[in-house]
Amino acid sequence: MKQIYFLVFLLTQVQLFAIEPKQKNELRISFGSCLDQDMEQDRIWKKIISTQSDGFVFLGDNIYKDTYDMNEKKLEYSKLLSQKGYIELKKKTRIFATWDDHDYAVNDSGGEFSKKDESKKIFLETFNEPKDSKRWTRDGVYDSYELKLGKKIIRLILLDTRYNRSVLKKSTFSFITRKGYIGNEDSDATVLGEAQWNWLKEELLKPADLKVIVSSIQFHNENHGFEKWGNFPKEKIKFLNLLKETKSKSVVLITGDRHIGEFHKIEEKGLPKIYELTTSPMNRVLKFQAREEFHPDRLGAFTQEANFGLLRVFDTGNSISVKLELHQLSGIVFSIESDSNELTEVIK
């Protein structure tokens, strides 16, 4: 690809994104979040490139620039686009992206951000979104793609948890109690907004052998006071009920934001087992030891090292098998893989 700064998303409008897998009968999608444009990036990009993935997904916090000045925001995006490792990745794979607070607006911001439409324009221009893409007219940057592996369909669903999100409710924060945000139980409180909820239902009703749902914020873990779906309890229940209503099977959740990497297992009555991989950061590593309370659904230990995720989908003929890996610079730290139609934990 000759362009240095931009990558064209092909066929967004018709929802079909043809990828010729690098590996026979296998599709690889890597993903990551929390990437500081002013910090060293080469090592993480080299590690991602070494996985020979067919696509890469930005989960959000793709840059860090908390500002209302859109010229400043655009300048910081240009630093990302000029990164040597990222340029090399774009030559080898397809790029998908959603956003989180630090690239969308300012810290922990939501639908109240006054410059959200201007920010959306810069985001879409940065990733060279086709002018006929529905993303330009939607209330947010959410989108979905059909990835083909032979005759198998992997539906990649990118949510926007910022553009319409209601105001967070705060409690007294303490590094001892870790109480920062509490549940917003207001009847009209939302994470996605009405239009995106309706769109998500339509996407979940479409046929797919695997549904990969991307949320910039963590879904299952509520044992912390930071941003999460649990800050909007009714919306979290609504999401699980929608999976039941649409009879969604073989669902994987990919999330970021937390500056830690960890797996969770979600066992909800009426649904097949769901796994969530939170991967973060790519390079913006915490300078202190995180205190992560025990969670009964956490699989393995969490990591604070620079990390990213890798989804591997195998065409086995009559069905698919799935392997979901959490990588840090030193190698794989944890993975889960499929056994028939159900994912099972495999500690590496």
PDB file of N, CA, C and O in Angstrom, residues 97-132:
ATOM      1  N   ALA A  97     -11.265  -0.046  13.727  1.00  0.00           N
ATOM      2  CA  ALA A  97     -11.089   0.798  14.911  1.00  0.00           C
ATOM      3  C   ALA A  97     -12.409   1.282  15.482  1.00  0.00           C
ATOM      4  O   ALA A  97     -13.347   1.612  14.750  1.00  0.00           O
ATOM      5  N   THR A  98     -12.475   1.317  16.803  1.00  0.00           N
ATOM      6  CA  THR A  98     -13.452   2.117  17.530  1.00  0.00           C
ATOM      7  C   THR A  98     -12.660   3.002  18.483  1.00  0.00           C
ATOM      8  O   THR A  98     -11.433   3.020  18.441  1.00  0.00           O
ATOM      9  N   TRP A  99     -13.332   3.756  19.332  1.00  0.00           N
ATOM     10  CA  TRP A  99     -12.609   4.681  20.201  1.00  0.00           C
ATOM     11  C   TRP A  99     -13.008   4.526  21.657  1.00  0.00           C
ATOM     12  O   TRP A  99     -13.959   3.830  22.005  1.00  0.00           O
ATOM     13  N   ASP A 100     -12.231   5.205  22.534  1.00  0.00           N
ATOM     14  CA  ASP A 100     -12.534   5.287  23.951  1.00  0.00           C
ATOM     15  C   ASP A 100     -12.368   6.745  24.378  1.00  0.00           C
ATOM     16  O   ASP A 100     -12.303   7.634  23.513  1.00  0.00           O
ATOM     17  N   ASP A 101     -12.264   7.012  25.657  1.00  0.00           N
ATOM     18  CA  ASP A 101     -12.375   8.406  26.104  1.00  0.00           C
ATOM     19  C   ASP A 101     -11.229   9.313  25.666  1.00  0.00           C
ATOM     20  O   ASP A 101     -11.455  10.454  25.256  1.00  0.00           O
ATOM     21  N   HIS A 102      -9.977   8.818  25.711  1.00  0.00           N
ATOM     22  CA  HIS A 102      -8.847   9.714  25.475  1.00  0.00           C
ATOM     23  C   HIS A 102      -8.629  10.067  24.009  1.00  0.00           C
ATOM     24  O   HIS A 102      -7.985  11.075  23.704  1.00  0.00           O
ATOM     25  N   ASP A 103      -9.145   9.261  23.101  1.00  0.00           N
ATOM     26  CA  ASP A 103      -9.098   9.638  21.688  1.00  0.00           C
ATOM     27  C   ASP A 103     -10.411  10.280  21.257  1.00  0.00           C
ATOM     28  O   ASP A 103     -10.443  11.090  20.337  1.00  0.00           O
ATOM     29  N   TYR A 104     -11.497   9.953  21.950  1.00  0.00           N
ATOM     30  CA  TYR A 104     -12.803  10.536  21.665  1.00  0.00           C
ATOM     31  C   TYR A 104     -12.895  11.975  22.167  1.00  0.00           C
ATOM     32  O   TYR A 104     -13.311  12.882  21.437  1.00  0.00           O
ATOM     33  N   ALA A 105     -12.490  12.187  23.431  1.00  0.00           N
ATOM     34  CA  ALA A 105     -12.745  13.489  24.049  1.00  0.00           C
ATOM     35  C   ALA A 105     -11.752  13.751  25.173  1.00  0.00           C
ATOM     36  O   ALA A 105     -10.582  13.997  24.931  1.00  0.00           O
ATOM     37  N   VAL A 106     -12.259  13.668  26.408  1.00  0.00           N
ATOM     38  CA  VAL A 106     -11.431  13.833  27.599  1.00  0.00           C
ATOM     39  C   VAL A 106     -11.722  12.670  28.536  1.00  0.00           C
ATOM     40  O   VAL A 106     -12.641  11.881  28.312  1.00  0.00           O
ATOM     41  N   ASN A 107     -10.966  12.569  29.599  1.00  0.00           N
ATOM     42  CA  ASN A 107     -11.035  11.420  30.490  1.00  0.00           C
ATOM     43  C   ASN A 107     -12.458  11.113  30.959  1.00  0.00           C
ATOM     44  O   ASN A 107     -13.166  11.987  31.469  1.00  0.00           O
ATOM     45  N   ASP A 108     -12.872   9.848  30.755  1.00  0.00           N
ATOM     46  CA  ASP A 108     -14.149   9.308  31.241  1.00  0.00           C
ATOM     47  C   ASP A 108     -15.374  10.025  30.665  1.00  0.00           C
ATOM     48  O   ASP A 108     -16.463   9.974  31.242  1.00  0.00           O
ATOM     49  N   SER A 109     -15.227  10.689  29.546  1.00  0.00           N
ATOM     50  CA  SER A 109     -16.328  11.455  28.962  1.00  0.00           C
ATOM     51  C   SER A 109     -17.309  10.562  28.214  1.00  0.00           C
ATOM     52  O   SER A 109     -16.998   9.454  27.799  1.00  0.00           O
ATOM     53  N   GLY A 110     -18.511  11.098  28.035  1.00  0.00           N
ATOM     54  CA  GLY A 110     -19.561  10.385  27.331  1.00  0.00           C
ATOM     55  C   GLY A 110     -20.312  11.291  26.389  1.00  0.00           C
ATOM     56  O   GLY A 110     -19.738  12.175  25.744  1.00  0.00           O
ATOM     57  N   GLY A 111     -21.627  11.102  26.329  1.00  0.00           N
ATOM     58  CA  GLY A 111     -22.446  11.837  25.374  1.00  0.00           C
ATOM     59  C   GLY A 111     -22.531  13.323  25.623  1.00  0.00           C
ATOM     60  O   GLY A 111     -22.980  14.075  24.751  1.00  0.00           O
ATOM     61  N   GLU A 112     -22.084  13.761  26.795  1.00  0.00           N
ATOM     62  CA  GLU A 112     -22.138  15.190  27.125  1.00  0.00           C
ATOM     63  C   GLU A 112     -21.034  15.988  26.443  1.00  0.00           C
ATOM     64  O   GLU A 112     -21.067  17.228  26.469  1.00  0.00           O
ATOM     65  N   PHE A 113     -20.057  15.323  25.806  1.00  0.00           N
ATOM     66  CA  PHE A 113     -18.925  16.021  25.198  1.00  0.00           C
ATOM     67  C   PHE A 113     -19.409  16.906  24.050  1.00  0.00           C
ATOM     68  O   PHE A 113     -20.016  16.435  23.091  1.00  0.00           O
ATOM     69  N   SER A 114     -19.148  18.204  24.146  1.00  0.00           N
ATOM     70  CA  SER A 114     -19.731  19.169  23.211  1.00  0.00           C
ATOM     71  C   SER A 114     -19.121  19.111  21.815  1.00  0.00           C
ATOM     72  O   SER A 114     -19.718  19.608  20.856  1.00  0.00           O
ATOM     73  N   LYS A 115     -17.941  18.523  21.676  1.00  0.00           N
ATOM     74  CA  LYS A 115     -17.266  18.491  20.378  1.00  0.00           C
ATOM     75  C   LYS A 115     -17.279  17.081  19.768  1.00  0.00           C
ATOM     76  O   LYS A 115     -16.426  16.752  18.950  1.00  0.00           O
ATOM     77  N   LYS A 116     -18.268  16.268  20.140  1.00  0.00           N
ATOM     78  CA  LYS A 116     -18.226  14.869  19.717  1.00  0.00           C
ATOM     79  C   LYS A 116     -18.378  14.695  18.208  1.00  0.00           C
ATOM     80  O   LYS A 116     -17.797  13.766  17.631  1.00  0.00           O
ATOM     81  N   ASP A 117     -19.127  15.538  17.555  1.00  0.00           N
ATOM     82  CA  ASP A 117     -19.268  15.407  16.100  1.00  0.00           C
ATOM     83  C   ASP A 117     -17.987  15.816  15.382  1.00  0.00           C
ATOM     84  O   ASP A 117     -17.597  15.187  14.388  1.00  0.00           O
ATOM     85  N   GLU A 118     -17.339  16.852  15.888  1.00  0.00           N
ATOM     86  CA  GLU A 118     -16.055  17.241  15.305  1.00  0.00           C
ATOM     87  C   GLU A 118     -15.004  16.160  15.527  1.00  0.00           C
ATOM     88  O   GLU A 118     -14.198  15.849  14.643  1.00  0.00           O
ATOM     89  N   SER A 119     -15.032  15.547  16.723  1.00  0.00           N
ATOM     90  CA  SER A 119     -14.090  14.479  17.026  1.00  0.00           C
ATOM     91  C   SER A 119     -14.341  13.259  16.149  1.00  0.00           C
ATOM     92  O   SER A 119     -13.402  12.609  15.672  1.00  0.00           O
ATOM     93  N   LYS A 120     -15.606  12.949  15.931  1.00  0.00           N
ATOM     94  CA  LYS A 120     -15.966  11.817  15.066  1.00  0.00           C
ATOM     95  C   LYS A 120     -15.441  12.045  13.651  1.00  0.00           C
ATOM     96  O   LYS A 120     -14.924  11.114  13.017  1.00  0.00           O
ATOM     97  N   LYS A 121     -15.556  13.244  13.137  1.00  0.00           N
ATOM     98  CA  LYS A 121     -15.073  13.547  11.791  1.00  0.00           C
ATOM     99  C   LYS A 121     -13.563  13.291  11.689  1.00  0.00           C
ATOM    100  O   LYS A 121     -13.084  12.691  10.718  1.00  0.00           O
ATOM    101  N   ILE A 122     -12.824  13.726  12.705  1.00  0.00           N
ATOM    102  CA  ILE A 122     -11.375  13.516  12.694  1.00  0.00           C
ATOM    103  C   ILE A 122     -11.044  12.034  12.777  1.00  0.00           C
ATOM    104  O   ILE A 122     -10.144  11.543  12.088  1.00  0.00           O
ATOM    105  N   PHE A 123     -11.768  11.307  13.615  1.00  0.00           N
ATOM    106  CA  PHE A 123     -11.564   9.860  13.741  1.00  0.00           C
ATOM    107  C   PHE A 123     -11.767   9.158  12.395  1.00  0.00           C
ATOM    108  O   PHE A 123     -10.936   8.352  11.955  1.00  0.00           O
ATOM    109  N   LEU A 124     -12.873   9.466  11.722  1.00  0.00           N
ATOM    110  CA  LEU A 124     -13.174   8.809  10.450  1.00  0.00           C
ATOM    111  C   LEU A 124     -12.190   9.217   9.362  1.00  0.00           C
ATOM    112  O   LEU A 124     -11.802   8.400   8.511  1.00  0.00           O
ATOM    113  N   GLU A 125     -11.759  10.461   9.391  1.00  0.00           N
ATOM    114  CA  GLU A 125     -10.762  10.903   8.428  1.00  0.00           C
ATOM    115  C   GLU A 125      -9.414  10.233   8.688  1.00  0.00           C
ATOM    116  O   GLU A 125      -8.707   9.855   7.739  1.00  0.00           O
ATOM    117  N   THR A 126      -9.076  10.076   9.945  1.00  0.00           N
ATOM    118  CA  THR A 126      -7.802   9.451  10.306  1.00  0.00           C
ATOM    119  C   THR A 126      -7.697   8.050   9.732  1.00  0.00           C
ATOM    120  O   THR A 126      -6.653   7.660   9.190  1.00  0.00           O
ATOM    121  N   PHE A 127      -8.780   7.289   9.832  1.00  0.00           N
ATOM    122  CA  PHE A 127      -8.772   5.925   9.326  1.00  0.00           C
ATOM    123  C   PHE A 127      -9.359   5.826   7.917  1.00  0.00           C
ATOM    124  O   PHE A 127      -9.694   4.739   7.444  1.00  0.00           O
ATOM    125  N   ASN A 128      -9.465   6.996   7.273  1.00  0.00           N
ATOM    126  CA  ASN A 128      -9.854   7.082   5.862  1.00  0.00           C
ATOM    127  C   ASN A 128     -11.138   6.311   5.556  1.00  0.00           C
ATOM    128  O   ASN A 128     -11.209   5.534   4.606  1.00  0.00           O
ATOM    129  N   GLU A 129     -12.145   6.574   6.361  1.00  0.00           N
ATOM    130  CA  GLU A 129     -13.437   5.919   6.165  1.00  0.00           C
ATOM    131  C   GLU A 129     -14.055   6.369   4.838  1.00  0.00           C
ATOM    132  O   GLU A 129     -14.107   7.572   4.547  1.00  0.00           O
ATOM    133  N   PRO A 130     -14.508   5.441   4.013  1.00  0.00           N
ATOM    134  CA  PRO A 130     -15.123   5.820   2.736  1.00  0.00           C
ATOM    135  C   PRO A 130     -16.290   6.788   2.940  1.00  0.00           C
ATOM    136  O   PRO A 130     -17.044   6.677   3.905  1.00  0.00           O
ATOM    137  N   LYS A 131     -16.435   7.732   2.034  1.00  0.00           N
ATOM    138  CA  LYS A 131     -17.447   8.773   2.186  1.00  0.00           C
ATOM    139  C   LYS A 131     -18.877   8.240   2.110  1.00  0.00           C
ATOM    140  O   LYS A 131     -19.815   8.893   2.567  1.00  0.00           O
ATOM    141  N   ASP A 132     -19.048   7.050   1.517  1.00  0.00           N
ATOM    142  CA  ASP A 132     -20.390   6.480   1.453  1.00  0.00           C
ATOM    143  C   ASP A 132     -20.660   5.524   2.611  1.00  0.00           C
ATOM    144  O   ASP A 132     -21.692   4.855   2.653  1.00  0.00           O
TER     145      ASP A 132
END
